[in-house]
Amino acid sequence: IVCAAVSAMTMYTANLITDSFGIPCDITVDEDTATIALTLEAESELGSKIIASFKKELVALSEEYPQNILVKE
């Protein structure tokens, strides 16, 4: 459940930023370490707010399932 939630949230966030708002970003997924990095390629207040919201939801998920997810800066 956690993996599916993180995958869905990540794809939604990436598509919202790039497709809906046209903000360029870089997304790196390392399947060996199960790590996802989402970085804006340029300053964007809207993009930053979307990523902050994404992080807030990941933190909430990590509080519910601490054995399954760790959110880093």
mmCIF file of C-alpha atoms in Angstrom:
data_model
loop_
_atom_site.group_PDB
_atom_site.id
_atom_site.type_symbol
_atom_site.label_atom_id
_atom_site.label_comp_id
_atom_site.label_asym_id
_atom_site.label_seq_id
_atom_site.Cartn_x
_atom_site.Cartn_y
_atom_site.Cartn_z
ATOM 1 C CA ILE A 1 0.000 0.000 0.000
ATOM 2 C CA VAL A 2 2.793 2.430 0.906
ATOM 3 C CA CYS A 3 4.699 1.793 -2.322
ATOM 4 C CA ALA A 4 1.577 2.345 -4.412
ATOM 5 C CA ALA A 5 0.734 5.527 -2.515
ATOM 6 C CA VAL A 6 4.233 6.967 -2.946
ATOM 7 C CA SER A 7 4.304 6.018 -6.640
ATOM 8 C CA ALA A 8 0.913 7.617 -7.300
ATOM 9 C CA MET A 9 1.777 10.765 -5.351
ATOM 10 C CA THR A 10 5.118 11.094 -7.139
ATOM 11 C CA MET A 11 3.650 10.717 -10.620
ATOM 12 C CA TYR A 12 0.808 13.102 -9.806
ATOM 13 C CA THR A 13 3.206 15.731 -8.468
ATOM 14 C CA ALA A 14 5.616 15.398 -11.386
ATOM 15 C CA ASN A 15 2.811 15.603 -13.950
ATOM 16 C CA LEU A 16 1.192 18.542 -12.181
ATOM 17 C CA ILE A 17 4.455 20.483 -12.164
ATOM 18 C CA THR A 18 5.597 19.656 -15.696
ATOM 19 C CA ASP A 19 2.443 19.039 -17.726
ATOM 20 C CA SER A 20 -0.123 21.282 -16.058
ATOM 21 C CA PHE A 21 2.114 24.223 -15.162
ATOM 22 C CA GLY A 22 5.037 23.763 -17.572
ATOM 23 C CA ILE A 23 7.652 24.016 -14.832
ATOM 24 C CA PRO A 24 10.790 22.041 -15.725
ATOM 25 C CA CYS A 25 11.946 19.604 -13.067
ATOM 26 C CA ASP A 26 14.266 16.666 -12.722
ATOM 27 C CA ILE A 27 13.017 13.418 -11.257
ATOM 28 C CA THR A 28 15.461 10.712 -10.260
ATOM 29 C CA VAL A 29 14.337 7.269 -9.162
ATOM 30 C CA ASP A 30 16.853 4.778 -7.814
ATOM 31 C CA GLU A 31 15.143 1.413 -7.614
ATOM 32 C CA ASP A 32 18.133 -0.179 -5.850
ATOM 33 C CA THR A 33 17.778 2.141 -2.863
ATOM 34 C CA ALA A 34 14.062 2.926 -3.358
ATOM 35 C CA THR A 35 14.954 6.631 -3.469
ATOM 36 C CA ILE A 36 13.059 9.365 -5.300
ATOM 37 C CA ALA A 37 14.437 12.889 -5.830
ATOM 38 C CA LEU A 38 12.330 15.640 -7.387
ATOM 39 C CA THR A 39 14.162 18.920 -8.090
ATOM 40 C CA LEU A 40 13.002 22.076 -9.840
ATOM 41 C CA GLU A 41 15.328 23.113 -12.673
ATOM 42 C CA ALA A 42 14.611 26.820 -12.074
ATOM 43 C CA GLU A 43 13.152 29.037 -9.344
ATOM 44 C CA SER A 44 9.394 28.691 -9.194
ATOM 45 C CA GLU A 45 7.219 29.770 -6.284
ATOM 46 C CA LEU A 46 4.347 27.607 -7.518
ATOM 47 C CA GLY A 47 6.624 24.617 -8.086
ATOM 48 C CA SER A 48 8.100 25.042 -4.616
ATOM 49 C CA LYS A 49 4.632 25.123 -3.056
ATOM 50 C CA ILE A 50 3.613 21.962 -4.919
ATOM 51 C CA ILE A 51 6.765 20.162 -3.769
ATOM 52 C CA ALA A 52 6.216 21.367 -0.184
ATOM 53 C CA SER A 53 2.698 19.924 -0.291
ATOM 54 C CA PHE A 54 4.048 16.663 -1.725
ATOM 55 C CA LYS A 55 6.608 16.483 1.078
ATOM 56 C CA LYS A 56 3.937 17.201 3.704
ATOM 57 C CA GLU A 57 1.919 14.224 2.461
ATOM 58 C CA LEU A 58 5.009 11.995 2.408
ATOM 59 C CA VAL A 59 5.802 12.986 5.997
ATOM 60 C CA ALA A 60 2.228 12.157 7.034
ATOM 61 C CA LEU A 61 2.566 8.779 5.327
ATOM 62 C CA SER A 62 5.914 8.173 7.049
ATOM 63 C CA GLU A 63 4.335 8.911 10.431
ATOM 64 C CA GLU A 64 1.677 6.314 9.754
ATOM 65 C CA TYR A 65 4.122 3.742 8.337
ATOM 66 C CA PRO A 66 7.552 4.585 9.844
ATOM 67 C CA GLN A 67 8.914 1.136 9.075
ATOM 68 C CA ASN A 68 8.193 1.599 5.353
ATOM 69 C CA ILE A 69 9.113 5.178 4.446
ATOM 70 C CA LEU A 70 11.756 7.737 5.441
ATOM 71 C CA VAL A 71 11.513 11.338 4.220
ATOM 72 C CA LYS A 72 14.829 13.184 3.840
ATOM 73 C CA GLU A 73 15.592 16.823 3.058
#
